[in-house]
Structure formats: C-alpha cells, structure tokens
PDB file of C-alpha atoms in Angstrom:
ATOM      1  CA  MET A   1     118.001 131.016 132.654  1.00  0.00           C
ATOM      2  CA  ARG A   2     114.331 128.512 131.254  1.00  0.00           C
ATOM      3  CA  TYR A   3     111.542 127.361 133.396  1.00  0.00           C
ATOM      4  CA  LEU A   4     109.312 124.768 131.432  1.00  0.00           C
ATOM      5  CA  PRO A   5     106.233 124.020 132.944  1.00  0.00           C
ATOM      6  CA  LEU A   6     105.385 120.509 134.052  1.00  0.00           C
ATOM      7  CA  PRO A   7     100.783 119.554 134.180  1.00  0.00           C
ATOM      8  CA  GLY A   8     101.016 117.676 137.190  1.00  0.00           C
ATOM      9  CA  GLN A   9     101.881 118.974 140.365  1.00  0.00           C
ATOM     10  CA  SER A  10     100.433 115.595 142.574  1.00  0.00           C
ATOM     11  CA  LEU A  11     103.709 113.185 142.428  1.00  0.00           C
ATOM     12  CA  THR A  12     101.828 109.430 141.667  1.00  0.00           C
ATOM     13  CA  PRO A  13     103.094 105.843 142.773  1.00  0.00           C
ATOM     14  CA  ILE A  14     104.989 103.957 140.343  1.00  0.00           C
ATOM     15  CA  PRO A  15     104.440 100.545 140.488  1.00  0.00           C
ATOM     16  CA  SER A  16     107.018  98.054 141.160  1.00  0.00           C
ATOM     17  CA  HIS A  17     106.062  96.236 137.403  1.00  0.00           C
ATOM     18  CA  ASP A  18     106.694  99.913 136.315  1.00  0.00           C
ATOM     19  CA  PHE A  19     110.460 100.617 134.378  1.00  0.00           C
ATOM     20  CA  ALA A  20     110.717 104.147 136.376  1.00  0.00           C
ATOM     21  CA  CYS A  21     110.775 101.927 139.231  1.00  0.00           C
ATOM     22  CA  ALA A  22     113.936 101.522 140.576  1.00  0.00           C
ATOM     23  CA  ASN A  23     114.358  97.893 140.006  1.00  0.00           C
ATOM     24  CA  PHE A  24     115.471  98.424 137.177  1.00  0.00           C
ATOM     25  CA  ASP A  25     118.431 101.332 137.717  1.00  0.00           C
ATOM     26  CA  ASN A  26     121.277  99.527 137.317  1.00  0.00           C
ATOM     27  CA  ALA A  27     123.011  97.086 139.596  1.00  0.00           C
ATOM     28  CA  GLN A  28     125.452  99.863 140.870  1.00  0.00           C
ATOM     29  CA  PHE A  29     125.572 103.166 139.587  1.00  0.00           C
ATOM     30  CA  HIS A  30     128.459 104.319 137.722  1.00  0.00           C
ATOM     31  CA  ASN A  31     129.498 107.778 136.989  1.00  0.00           C
ATOM     32  CA  GLU A  32     130.837 107.154 132.974  1.00  0.00           C
ATOM     33  CA  PRO A  33     130.721 109.679 130.500  1.00  0.00           C
ATOM     34  CA  LEU A  34     127.707 109.030 128.306  1.00  0.00           C
ATOM     35  CA  LYS A  35     128.556 108.661 124.482  1.00  0.00           C
ATOM     36  CA  MET A  36     125.469 108.086 122.847  1.00  0.00           C
ATOM     37  CA  LEU A  37     121.993 108.781 123.134  1.00  0.00           C
ATOM     38  CA  TYR A  38     119.831 106.848 121.837  1.00  0.00           C
ATOM     39  CA  ILE A  39     116.176 108.221 121.427  1.00  0.00           C
ATOM     40  CA  LEU A  40     112.784 106.352 120.542  1.00  0.00           C
ATOM     41  CA  VAL A  41     109.931 108.732 119.134  1.00  0.00           C
ATOM     42  CA  SER A  42     106.588 107.625 119.063  1.00  0.00           C
ATOM     43  CA  THR A  43     102.803 108.354 119.479  1.00  0.00           C
ATOM     44  CA  PRO A  44     100.668 106.439 121.777  1.00  0.00           C
ATOM     45  CA  ARG A  45      99.078 102.773 121.340  1.00  0.00           C
ATOM     46  CA  CYS A  46     102.552 102.622 118.146  1.00  0.00           C
ATOM     47  CA  GLY A  47     103.494  99.634 120.028  1.00  0.00           C
ATOM     48  CA  SER A  48     106.401 101.486 121.249  1.00  0.00           C
ATOM     49  CA  THR A  49     105.618  99.888 125.327  1.00  0.00           C
ATOM     50  CA  ALA A  50     106.743  96.713 123.646  1.00  0.00           C
ATOM     51  CA  LEU A  51     109.187  97.183 122.289  1.00  0.00           C
ATOM     52  CA  CYS A  52     111.110  99.020 124.318  1.00  0.00           C
ATOM     53  CA  ALA A  53     110.098  95.626 126.031  1.00  0.00           C
ATOM     54  CA  GLU A  54     111.521  93.391 123.870  1.00  0.00           C
ATOM     55  CA  ILE A  55     115.291  96.353 123.884  1.00  0.00           C
ATOM     56  CA  TYR A  56     115.392  96.089 127.455  1.00  0.00           C
ATOM     57  CA  ARG A  57     115.532  91.911 126.808  1.00  0.00           C
ATOM     58  CA  GLN A  58     117.769  91.706 124.652  1.00  0.00           C
ATOM     59  CA  SER A  59     120.157  94.454 125.489  1.00  0.00           C
ATOM     60  CA  GLY A  60     119.982  95.167 128.939  1.00  0.00           C
ATOM     61  CA  LEU A  61     119.053  98.688 127.967  1.00  0.00           C
ATOM     62  CA  VAL A  62     115.872 100.643 130.051  1.00  0.00           C
ATOM     63  CA  VAL A  63     114.160 102.630 127.384  1.00  0.00           C
ATOM     64  CA  HIS A  64     112.088 105.025 128.759  1.00  0.00           C
ATOM     65  CA  GLU A  65     109.820 107.817 128.800  1.00  0.00           C
ATOM     66  CA  TYR A  66     112.328 109.283 131.400  1.00  0.00           C
ATOM     67  CA  LEU A  67     110.941 112.904 129.585  1.00  0.00           C
ATOM     68  CA  GLN A  68     106.678 112.295 130.073  1.00  0.00           C
ATOM     69  CA  PRO A  69     105.911 115.968 132.806  1.00  0.00           C
ATOM     70  CA  ALA A  70     102.953 114.705 133.774  1.00  0.00           C
ATOM     71  CA  GLU A  71     103.926 111.434 136.245  1.00  0.00           C
ATOM     72  CA  TYR A  72     107.562 110.419 135.320  1.00  0.00           C
ATOM     73  CA  LEU A  73     109.894 112.862 135.104  1.00  0.00           C
ATOM     74  CA  PRO A  74     108.352 114.234 138.498  1.00  0.00           C
ATOM     75  CA  ALA A  75     108.207 110.647 140.744  1.00  0.00           C
ATOM     76  CA  LEU A  76     112.390 110.083 138.603  1.00  0.00           C
ATOM     77  CA  ALA A  77     113.086 113.095 139.834  1.00  0.00           C
ATOM     78  CA  SER A  78     111.250 112.856 143.255  1.00  0.00           C
ATOM     79  CA  ARG A  79     113.072 109.721 143.889  1.00  0.00           C
ATOM     80  CA  MET A  80     116.682 110.947 142.385  1.00  0.00           C
ATOM     81  CA  GLY A  81     116.454 113.662 145.421  1.00  0.00           C
ATOM     82  CA  VAL A  82     116.857 116.448 142.495  1.00  0.00           C
ATOM     83  CA  ILE A  83     113.811 118.491 143.222  1.00  0.00           C
ATOM     84  CA  GLU A  84     114.648 122.031 144.733  1.00  0.00           C
ATOM     85  CA  ILE A  85     113.257 124.363 145.940  1.00  0.00           C
ATOM     86  CA  ALA A  86     113.458 128.206 144.108  1.00  0.00           C
ATOM     87  CA  GLU A  87     112.505 131.195 144.288  1.00  0.00           C
ATOM     88  CA  LEU A  88     110.392 132.752 141.716  1.00  0.00           C
ATOM     89  CA  ARG A  89     108.354 136.572 141.048  1.00  0.00           C
ATOM     90  CA  GLN A  90     105.189 134.712 142.152  1.00  0.00           C
ATOM     91  CA  GLY A  91     107.007 132.633 144.543  1.00  0.00           C
ATOM     92  CA  SER A  92     108.226 129.604 146.176  1.00  0.00           C
ATOM     93  CA  THR A  93     107.855 127.285 143.408  1.00  0.00           C
ATOM     94  CA  GLN A  94     109.463 122.958 143.207  1.00  0.00           C
ATOM     95  CA  VAL A  95     112.502 122.817 140.046  1.00  0.00           C
ATOM     96  CA  ILE A  96     113.892 119.592 138.829  1.00  0.00           C
ATOM     97  CA  ARG A  97     116.827 121.034 137.771  1.00  0.00           C
ATOM     98  CA  LEU A  98     118.288 119.420 134.475  1.00  0.00           C
ATOM     99  CA  SER A  99     121.432 118.740 134.214  1.00  0.00           C
ATOM    100  CA  LYS A 100     121.233 117.542 137.683  1.00  0.00           C
ATOM    101  CA  TYR A 101     118.177 115.011 135.946  1.00  0.00           C
ATOM    102  CA  LEU A 102     120.398 113.880 133.348  1.00  0.00           C
ATOM    103  CA  ASP A 103     122.950 112.964 135.774  1.00  0.00           C
ATOM    104  CA  GLU A 104     120.602 110.556 138.002  1.00  0.00           C
ATOM    105  CA  LEU A 105     119.565 109.109 134.627  1.00  0.00           C
ATOM    106  CA  ILE A 106     123.069 108.112 132.920  1.00  0.00           C
ATOM    107  CA  ARG A 107     124.234 106.641 137.123  1.00  0.00           C
ATOM    108  CA  ARG A 108     120.945 104.807 137.317  1.00  0.00           C
ATOM    109  CA  ARG A 109     119.859 103.937 133.604  1.00  0.00           C
ATOM    110  CA  ALA A 110     123.223 103.664 130.546  1.00  0.00           C
ATOM    111  CA  VAL A 111     124.283 101.091 129.846  1.00  0.00           C
ATOM    112  CA  ASN A 112     128.285 100.987 127.662  1.00  0.00           C
ATOM    113  CA  GLY A 113     127.916 104.443 127.586  1.00  0.00           C
ATOM    114  CA  VAL A 114     124.611 104.725 126.231  1.00  0.00           C
ATOM    115  CA  LEU A 115     121.273 105.977 127.389  1.00  0.00           C
ATOM    116  CA  GLY A 116     117.301 105.556 125.840  1.00  0.00           C
ATOM    117  CA  ILE A 117     114.670 108.120 125.844  1.00  0.00           C
ATOM    118  CA  CYS A 118     111.353 107.254 124.981  1.00  0.00           C
ATOM    119  CA  CYS A 119     109.170 110.572 123.863  1.00  0.00           C
ATOM    120  CA  HIS A 120     105.682 111.081 122.364  1.00  0.00           C
ATOM    121  CA  ALA A 121     105.465 114.210 119.962  1.00  0.00           C
ATOM    122  CA  SER A 122     104.112 115.855 122.896  1.00  0.00           C
ATOM    123  CA  HIS A 123     106.899 115.827 124.737  1.00  0.00           C
ATOM    124  CA  LEU A 124     109.484 116.996 122.541  1.00  0.00           C
ATOM    125  CA  VAL A 125     110.291 120.500 123.975  1.00  0.00           C
ATOM    126  CA  TYR A 126     111.769 118.441 126.787  1.00  0.00           C
ATOM    127  CA  LEU A 127     113.919 116.339 124.367  1.00  0.00           C
ATOM    128  CA  ASN A 128     115.630 119.326 122.617  1.00  0.00           C
ATOM    129  CA  ALA A 129     116.699 121.781 126.365  1.00  0.00           C
ATOM    130  CA  LEU A 130     117.730 117.509 127.335  1.00  0.00           C
ATOM    131  CA  VAL A 131     119.194 116.606 123.970  1.00  0.00           C
ATOM    132  CA  GLN A 132     121.285 120.450 124.148  1.00  0.00           C
ATOM    133  CA  ARG A 133     122.205 119.376 127.664  1.00  0.00           C
ATOM    134  CA  ALA A 134     124.387 117.103 127.090  1.00  0.00           C
ATOM    135  CA  LYS A 135     125.840 117.703 123.988  1.00  0.00           C
ATOM    136  CA  GLN A 136     127.224 121.393 126.908  1.00  0.00           C
ATOM    137  CA  ILE A 137     128.820 118.123 128.387  1.00  0.00           C
ATOM    138  CA  ASN A 138     130.119 116.023 125.991  1.00  0.00           C
ATOM    139  CA  PRO A 139     129.605 117.993 122.529  1.00  0.00           C
ATOM    140  CA  SER A 140     131.017 114.564 120.374  1.00  0.00           C
ATOM    141  CA  LEU A 141     127.971 112.504 121.972  1.00  0.00           C
ATOM    142  CA  LYS A 142     127.256 110.615 119.721  1.00  0.00           C
ATOM    143  CA  VAL A 143     122.657 110.266 119.401  1.00  0.00           C
ATOM    144  CA  GLN A 144     120.418 108.190 117.253  1.00  0.00           C
ATOM    145  CA  GLN A 145     116.928 109.141 116.947  1.00  0.00           C
ATOM    146  CA  ASP A 146     113.141 106.565 115.509  1.00  0.00           C
ATOM    147  CA  TYR A 147     110.581 107.109 114.837  1.00  0.00           C
ATOM    148  CA  LEU A 148     107.953 104.105 115.154  1.00  0.00           C
ATOM    149  CA  SER A 149     105.324 104.159 113.527  1.00  0.00           C
ATOM    150  CA  ARG A 150     101.333 102.580 113.254  1.00  0.00           C
ATOM    151  CA  ARG A 151     100.669 102.429 109.468  1.00  0.00           C
ATOM    152  CA  ASN A 152      96.553 102.234 109.725  1.00  0.00           C
ATOM    153  CA  LYS A 153      95.751 105.640 111.918  1.00  0.00           C
ATOM    154  CA  PHE A 154      92.356 104.225 112.092  1.00  0.00           C
ATOM    155  CA  LYS A 155      93.274 101.700 114.563  1.00  0.00           C
ATOM    156  CA  GLN A 156      95.970 103.740 116.250  1.00  0.00           C
ATOM    157  CA  ALA A 157      93.838 106.067 117.477  1.00  0.00           C
ATOM    158  CA  ALA A 158      90.777 104.308 118.007  1.00  0.00           C
ATOM    159  CA  SER A 159      92.930 102.545 120.296  1.00  0.00           C
ATOM    160  CA  TYR A 160      93.779 105.430 121.786  1.00  0.00           C
ATOM    161  CA  ALA A 161      90.357 107.697 122.093  1.00  0.00           C
ATOM    162  CA  ILE A 162      89.393 103.731 124.259  1.00  0.00           C
ATOM    163  CA  ALA A 163      92.950 104.670 126.512  1.00  0.00           C
ATOM    164  CA  ILE A 164      92.129 108.447 127.709  1.00  0.00           C
ATOM    165  CA  GLN A 165      88.592 107.013 127.646  1.00  0.00           C
ATOM    166  CA  THR A 166      88.792 103.852 129.898  1.00  0.00           C
ATOM    167  CA  ARG A 167      92.402 105.405 131.921  1.00  0.00           C
ATOM    168  CA  SER A 168      93.775 102.068 131.412  1.00  0.00           C
ATOM    169  CA  TRP A 169      96.758 102.314 129.684  1.00  0.00           C
ATOM    170  CA  SER A 170      98.387  99.017 130.930  1.00  0.00           C
ATOM    171  CA  GLN A 171      96.851  95.622 132.487  1.00  0.00           C
ATOM    172  CA  THR A 172      98.179  96.801 136.368  1.00  0.00           C
ATOM    173  CA  GLN A 173      95.784 100.450 135.836  1.00  0.00           C
ATOM    174  CA  PRO A 174      91.378 100.024 136.615  1.00  0.00           C
ATOM    175  CA  SER A 175      89.573 100.967 134.181  1.00  0.00           C
ATOM    176  CA  GLU A 176      86.224 102.952 134.123  1.00  0.00           C
ATOM    177  CA  THR A 177      83.901 100.161 131.557  1.00  0.00           C
ATOM    178  CA  ALA A 178      83.953 101.426 128.262  1.00  0.00           C
ATOM    179  CA  PRO A 179      81.474 102.936 126.586  1.00  0.00           C
ATOM    180  CA  SER A 180      78.846 100.349 125.161  1.00  0.00           C
ATOM    181  CA  SER A 181      75.985 103.121 123.803  1.00  0.00           C
ATOM    182  CA  ARG A 182      75.185 103.982 120.668  1.00  0.00           C
ATOM    183  CA  LEU A 183      75.910 107.148 121.209  1.00  0.00           C
ATOM    184  CA  MET A 184      78.952 106.902 123.696  1.00  0.00           C
ATOM    185  CA  ARG A 185      80.177 105.010 120.259  1.00  0.00           C
ATOM    186  CA  TRP A 186      79.682 107.860 118.586  1.00  0.00           C
ATOM    187  CA  ASN A 187      80.809 110.289 121.343  1.00  0.00           C
ATOM    188  CA  LEU A 188      84.482 108.007 121.189  1.00  0.00           C
ATOM    189  CA  ALA A 189      84.779 107.982 118.057  1.00  0.00           C
ATOM    190  CA  ILE A 190      84.447 111.996 117.585  1.00  0.00           C
ATOM    191  CA  ARG A 191      87.178 111.895 119.788  1.00  0.00           C
ATOM    192  CA  ALA A 192      88.944 109.364 117.608  1.00  0.00           C
ATOM    193  CA  ALA A 193      88.349 111.966 114.928  1.00  0.00           C
ATOM    194  CA  GLY A 194      90.552 114.060 115.855  1.00  0.00           C
ATOM    195  CA  LEU A 195      92.939 112.089 117.604  1.00  0.00           C
ATOM    196  CA  TYR A 196      93.535 110.705 113.689  1.00  0.00           C
ATOM    197  CA  GLN A 197      93.942 113.968 112.338  1.00  0.00           C
ATOM    198  CA  ARG A 198      96.824 114.838 114.975  1.00  0.00           C
ATOM    199  CA  LEU A 199      98.489 111.205 114.339  1.00  0.00           C
ATOM    200  CA  GLU A 200      98.084 111.810 110.147  1.00  0.00           C
ATOM    201  CA  LYS A 201      99.897 115.899 111.228  1.00  0.00           C
ATOM    202  CA  HIS A 202     102.955 114.210 113.447  1.00  0.00           C
ATOM    203  CA  ASP A 203     103.864 111.374 111.105  1.00  0.00           C
ATOM    204  CA  ARG A 204     104.040 113.955 107.764  1.00  0.00           C
ATOM    205  CA  LEU A 205     105.703 116.360 109.710  1.00  0.00           C
ATOM    206  CA  VAL A 206     108.556 113.699 110.925  1.00  0.00           C
ATOM    207  CA  LYS A 207     108.753 112.569 107.858  1.00  0.00           C
ATOM    208  CA  THR A 208     109.529 115.613 106.203  1.00  0.00           C
ATOM    209  CA  SER A 209     112.144 115.668 109.110  1.00  0.00           C
ATOM    210  CA  TYR A 210     113.622 112.711 107.912  1.00  0.00           C
ATOM    211  CA  LYS A 211     114.499 113.615 104.412  1.00  0.00           C
ATOM    212  CA  HIS A 212     115.944 116.229 106.420  1.00  0.00           C
ATOM    213  CA  GLY A 213     118.314 113.301 108.742  1.00  0.00           C
ATOM    214  CA  GLU A 214     117.162 114.861 111.971  1.00  0.00           C
ATOM    215  CA  PHE A 215     115.868 111.032 112.076  1.00  0.00           C
ATOM    216  CA  THR A 216     118.072 107.638 111.153  1.00  0.00           C
ATOM    217  CA  ARG A 217     115.091 105.643 110.406  1.00  0.00           C
ATOM    218  CA  LEU A 218     111.623 105.297 110.470  1.00  0.00           C
ATOM    219  CA  LEU A 219     109.838 101.880 111.407  1.00  0.00           C
ATOM    220  CA  THR A 220     106.563 100.993 110.883  1.00  0.00           C
ATOM    221  CA  TYR A 221     104.235  98.087 110.835  1.00  0.00           C
ATOM    222  CA  GLU A 222     101.313  97.228 109.529  1.00  0.00           C
ATOM    223  CA  VAL A 223      98.623  96.320 112.298  1.00  0.00           C
ATOM    224  CA  HIS A 224     100.557  94.430 115.406  1.00  0.00           C
ATOM    225  CA  VAL A 225     103.837  95.768 116.483  1.00  0.00           C
ATOM    226  CA  GLU A 226     104.371  91.872 117.500  1.00  0.00           C
ATOM    227  CA  ASP A 227     104.858  90.559 114.494  1.00  0.00           C
ATOM    228  CA  ARG A 228     107.782  92.700 113.821  1.00  0.00           C
ATOM    229  CA  LEU A 229     109.084  93.223 117.173  1.00  0.00           C
ATOM    230  CA  VAL A 230     111.916  91.035 117.933  1.00  0.00           C
ATOM    231  CA  GLU A 231     113.282  91.665 114.263  1.00  0.00           C
ATOM    232  CA  ILE A 232     112.598  95.668 114.993  1.00  0.00           C
ATOM    233  CA  ALA A 233     114.927  95.086 118.512  1.00  0.00           C
ATOM    234  CA  LYS A 234     117.822  93.554 116.799  1.00  0.00           C
ATOM    235  CA  GLU A 235     117.994  96.014 114.426  1.00  0.00           C
ATOM    236  CA  ILE A 236     118.214  98.877 117.039  1.00  0.00           C
ATOM    237  CA  THR A 237     121.003  97.373 119.776  1.00  0.00           C
ATOM    238  CA  SER A 238     122.752  96.303 117.194  1.00  0.00           C
ATOM    239  CA  GLY A 239     124.040  99.894 115.925  1.00  0.00           C
ATOM    240  CA  PHE A 240     125.631 101.185 119.932  1.00  0.00           C
ATOM    241  CA  MET A 241     125.662  97.281 121.443  1.00  0.00           C
ATOM    242  CA  PRO A 242     127.010  94.907 119.160  1.00  0.00           C
ATOM    243  CA  GLU A 243     128.802  92.940 122.063  1.00  0.00           C
ATOM    244  CA  LEU A 244     125.823  92.404 124.227  1.00  0.00           C
ATOM    245  CA  GLU A 245     124.366  88.830 123.474  1.00  0.00           C
ATOM    246  CA  GLU A 246     120.971  88.252 123.552  1.00  0.00           C
ATOM    247  CA  SER A 247     119.305  87.978 127.372  1.00  0.00           C
ATOM    248  CA  ILE A 248     116.877  86.765 129.042  1.00  0.00           C
ATOM    249  CA  ARG A 249     115.951  88.783 131.303  1.00  0.00           C
ATOM    250  CA  PRO A 250     111.676  88.674 132.278  1.00  0.00           C
ATOM    251  CA  VAL A 251     110.029  91.652 131.191  1.00  0.00           C
ATOM    252  CA  PRO A 252     107.798  93.922 132.781  1.00  0.00           C
ATOM    253  CA  VAL A 253     104.015  92.726 131.315  1.00  0.00           C
ATOM    254  CA  SER A 254     102.039  95.367 130.425  1.00  0.00           C
ATOM    255  CA  LEU A 255     100.716  96.181 127.608  1.00  0.00           C
ATOM    256  CA  HIS A 256      96.717  96.144 127.767  1.00  0.00           C
ATOM    257  CA  ARG A 257      94.215  94.375 124.707  1.00  0.00           C
ATOM    258  CA  GLN A 258      91.627  96.696 124.390  1.00  0.00           C
ATOM    259  CA  SER A 259      88.130  95.334 123.624  1.00  0.00           C
ATOM    260  CA  THR A 260      88.640  94.124 119.933  1.00  0.00           C
ATOM    261  CA  ASP A 261      84.591  94.556 119.273  1.00  0.00           C
ATOM    262  CA  LEU A 262      84.855  97.978 120.693  1.00  0.00           C
ATOM    263  CA  ASN A 263      87.651  98.931 118.784  1.00  0.00           C
ATOM    264  CA  VAL A 264      86.319  97.277 115.447  1.00  0.00           C
ATOM    265  CA  LYS A 265      83.223  99.577 116.177  1.00  0.00           C
ATOM    266  CA  ILE A 266      84.798 102.680 116.314  1.00  0.00           C
ATOM    267  CA  VAL A 267      87.153 101.944 113.267  1.00  0.00           C
ATOM    268  CA  ALA A 268      84.141 100.869 111.406  1.00  0.00           C
ATOM    269  CA  LEU A 269      82.646 104.364 112.086  1.00  0.00           C
ATOM    270  CA  LEU A 270      85.682 106.511 111.457  1.00  0.00           C
ATOM    271  CA  MET A 271      85.863 105.093 107.379  1.00  0.00           C
ATOM    272  CA  GLN A 272      82.324 105.540 107.397  1.00  0.00           C
ATOM    273  CA  HIS A 273      81.672 108.893 108.642  1.00  0.00           C
ATOM    274  CA  LYS A 274      85.678 109.824 108.576  1.00  0.00           C
ATOM    275  CA  LEU A 275      84.763 113.648 107.495  1.00  0.00           C
ATOM    276  CA  LEU A 276      81.572 114.404 109.444  1.00  0.00           C
ATOM    277  CA  LEU A 277      83.177 112.901 112.679  1.00  0.00           C
ATOM    278  CA  THR A 278      86.012 114.958 111.484  1.00  0.00           C
ATOM    279  CA  VAL A 279      83.440 118.260 110.964  1.00  0.00           C
ATOM    280  CA  LEU A 280      81.147 117.330 114.330  1.00  0.00           C
ATOM    281  CA  TYR A 281      85.136 117.213 116.003  1.00  0.00           C
ATOM    282  CA  ARG A 282      85.776 120.921 114.917  1.00  0.00           C
ATOM    283  CA  LEU A 283      82.846 121.904 116.144  1.00  0.00           C
ATOM    284  CA  ARG A 284      82.807 120.008 119.295  1.00  0.00           C
ATOM    285  CA  LYS A 285      86.577 122.191 119.648  1.00  0.00           C
ATOM    286  CA  VAL A 286      85.799 125.267 118.946  1.00  0.00           C
ATOM    287  CA  VAL A 287      83.018 125.642 121.896  1.00  0.00           C
ATOM    288  CA  VAL A 288      85.621 123.981 124.181  1.00  0.00           C
ATOM    289  CA  VAL A 289      88.316 126.341 123.153  1.00  0.00           C
ATOM    290  CA  THR A 290      85.151 129.707 124.026  1.00  0.00           C
ATOM    291  CA  ARG A 291      83.932 128.395 127.257  1.00  0.00           C
ATOM    292  CA  ARG A 292      87.813 128.305 128.400  1.00  0.00           C
ATOM    293  CA  LEU A 293      89.050 132.388 126.975  1.00  0.00           C
ATOM    294  CA  VAL A 294      85.038 133.191 128.579  1.00  0.00           C
ATOM    295  CA  HIS A 295      86.338 131.712 132.296  1.00  0.00           C
ATOM    296  CA  SER A 296      89.297 132.849 131.709  1.00  0.00           C
ATOM    297  CA  TRP A 297      89.429 136.416 131.098  1.00  0.00           C
ATOM    298  CA  VAL A 298      89.693 137.401 135.044  1.00  0.00           C
ATOM    299  CA  PRO A 299      92.234 135.838 136.196  1.00  0.00           C
ATOM    300  CA  LEU A 300      94.329 136.763 132.580  1.00  0.00           C
ATOM    301  CA  LEU A 301      93.292 140.846 134.105  1.00  0.00           C
ATOM    302  CA  GLN A 302      95.096 139.647 137.163  1.00  0.00           C
ATOM    303  CA  ASP A 303      98.740 141.525 137.953  1.00  0.00           C
ATOM    304  CA  GLN A 304     100.652 138.362 137.276  1.00  0.00           C
ATOM    305  CA  SER A 305     103.239 138.510 139.709  1.00  0.00           C
ATOM    306  CA  THR A 306     100.800 137.984 142.617  1.00  0.00           C
ATOM    307  CA  ARG A 307      99.385 134.937 140.966  1.00  0.00           C
ATOM    308  CA  PRO A 308     100.923 131.889 142.737  1.00  0.00           C
ATOM    309  CA  ASN A 309     102.509 129.124 140.886  1.00  0.00           C
ATOM    310  CA  LYS A 310     101.527 125.388 142.341  1.00  0.00           C
ATOM    311  CA  GLY A 311     103.102 122.944 139.885  1.00  0.00           C
ATOM    312  CA  ILE A 312     106.955 122.013 138.910  1.00  0.00           C
ATOM    313  CA  CYS A 313     109.000 123.705 136.702  1.00  0.00           C
ATOM    314  CA  LEU A 314     111.892 122.341 134.515  1.00  0.00           C
ATOM    315  CA  LEU A 315     115.008 124.532 134.567  1.00  0.00           C
ATOM    316  CA  ASP A 316     116.621 123.702 131.182  1.00  0.00           C
ATOM    317  CA  THR A 317     120.029 125.594 132.029  1.00  0.00           C
ATOM    318  CA  GLU A 318     122.615 126.804 134.675  1.00  0.00           C
ATOM    319  CA  SER A 319     121.811 130.323 135.793  1.00  0.00           C
TER     320      SER A 319
END
C-alpha cells in the first residue's frame, strides 16, 4: 500500500467553462471496458489547452488534466464521491482510492472505450500509477502517448513566468497586475531563466524516451499552436476515432493572451543575458533552499508519528 501526497488541502471550485466541470461529463454514464488510454504529455504554456479543446470539438473526447494534484484531482474526486477517510499512523486522513477514481473517469469521460489524459511533466508519478492500475484491469490495454513541445523555449519560459507571477492562466481567472518597473521585469526574467532550464531539461528527457519507443509522436510547433491546431488534432484523433466525423461542438475559450509588450521585454532579457540570469537564478535557489532547511530542522527532529497528516493522499494500490 503506497500513498502519494497531493500538495493542496482545499478543494478548488470548478468554473462552468472548465473541462473538469460536470457539463462535460458523458450524457449517460456507462460501464464499458477501457480499451485505450490516450496520453498527451506537455509542459505549461505550450498550447495543450487549445489542442485539447480542438480534440474535443472534432471527436467529443475530453482530454484533460485529471491528474493535476493541486486542484483538478481532488476537486474531481470530491465531485465523483471517491474521497474516503483512512486511518494512518499519523491519524485520520482523506484518501482518494485510485481504482475508484479511474472507474469514475471511465464512466463519465471515456468515449468508445477511449479515455484521454493531458499530463504535465511534474504529474508523471500520478500518471504512472494510473497506467499501472489500468493495465491490471485490462492487460491488453492500448496506450498511446504523445508529447507536445513548443520550439521557442524563450517565449514559453517568459509566458510561464508571467502566468505564475500574475496568477492568470485563463480569461476567466482574476489576475494580479503585471510587473511594470524595470526591477520587477528583471526579477521576472530571473524566474523565466530557471523555467527555461527546466523546460529544456524535460525536452531532452522526452526525446531520449522517444528513441526508446515510450512516445508515439513528438508534436511540435514554432510560435503559435493555432497555426497547426486543426492538423495536429486530426492526426491524433484519426489514430483512435476514425469513425467519428468532425463535429461543431462549442468549446470553452479559456486561453489567455498575455501582454505582448511584456512578453517581448522578458524574451529580450532572456536572449541577451541568459548566462547572467541563470547564475542569478541558481544563487536565488541556494538562498531559498538554505532558508527552508533552517526553518525545517526543528520539525524534522520531532516524533514523526505525532505529526498530523492534513493533506489528501492518493492510494495507488489496493490493501
């Protein structure tokens, strides 16, 4: 029995436009067996939301971040009624039993035996657990895994940093004021430099995995995913839903166009001062890690059995 902790404690309400909302559940829940698992692995601000919306428009299959641990996973599990109370050494804690969560996803979201999942690199531990569980249920399960990549990592890193800073990931979300002063832009560029390194590292790892056959396709575009959106979605859906004709389903417009001026300035700083910004990011990281160690050494000396477990856990195997 293994518990995977989820970082969030609160259950974030799901807005009506979001793919996680009940509005996008199957009209009739079913108990059909899962035949195929389609996985779209991506990184933040690479265009995966737009691509998933186009896949839905063409096929009716909702490919979504069902394993995003901070918000979607606990919120969906709560709506589906699969959060339980379990007794651990630390005391009672809330648990999402993976087998029941997967069953509900299949009943509510699978179309023609296909379930689609969009997963960021940081959520792969949850994805691996779900794939293992799905294969236990159906050993002959077909798994198709693609990777969506944005070639221009400078623009992606800048967009990612701005989204984190302003806390605005979609048009309907309230956002904080974008940085305007020169010092704030440099701070944002330092963060973007760290994100750039992370994105580049993940791309290298995925390309290595692709050579070993772990990914079916590497889906790439230059600047705007909209330039190849319909084409990429057709390529994906033709692999598992060739019998479904393109529909005219309305899709939620949840993408957020950031300030072009701010993006241009952050990208310019990254391109001109990449080495300096990287050094400053690493120095900042050392300071942050040191502070965390200093503030955490006392709790670490406490008896672990007396420390309460306040978060929600994902139980990935049956007891």
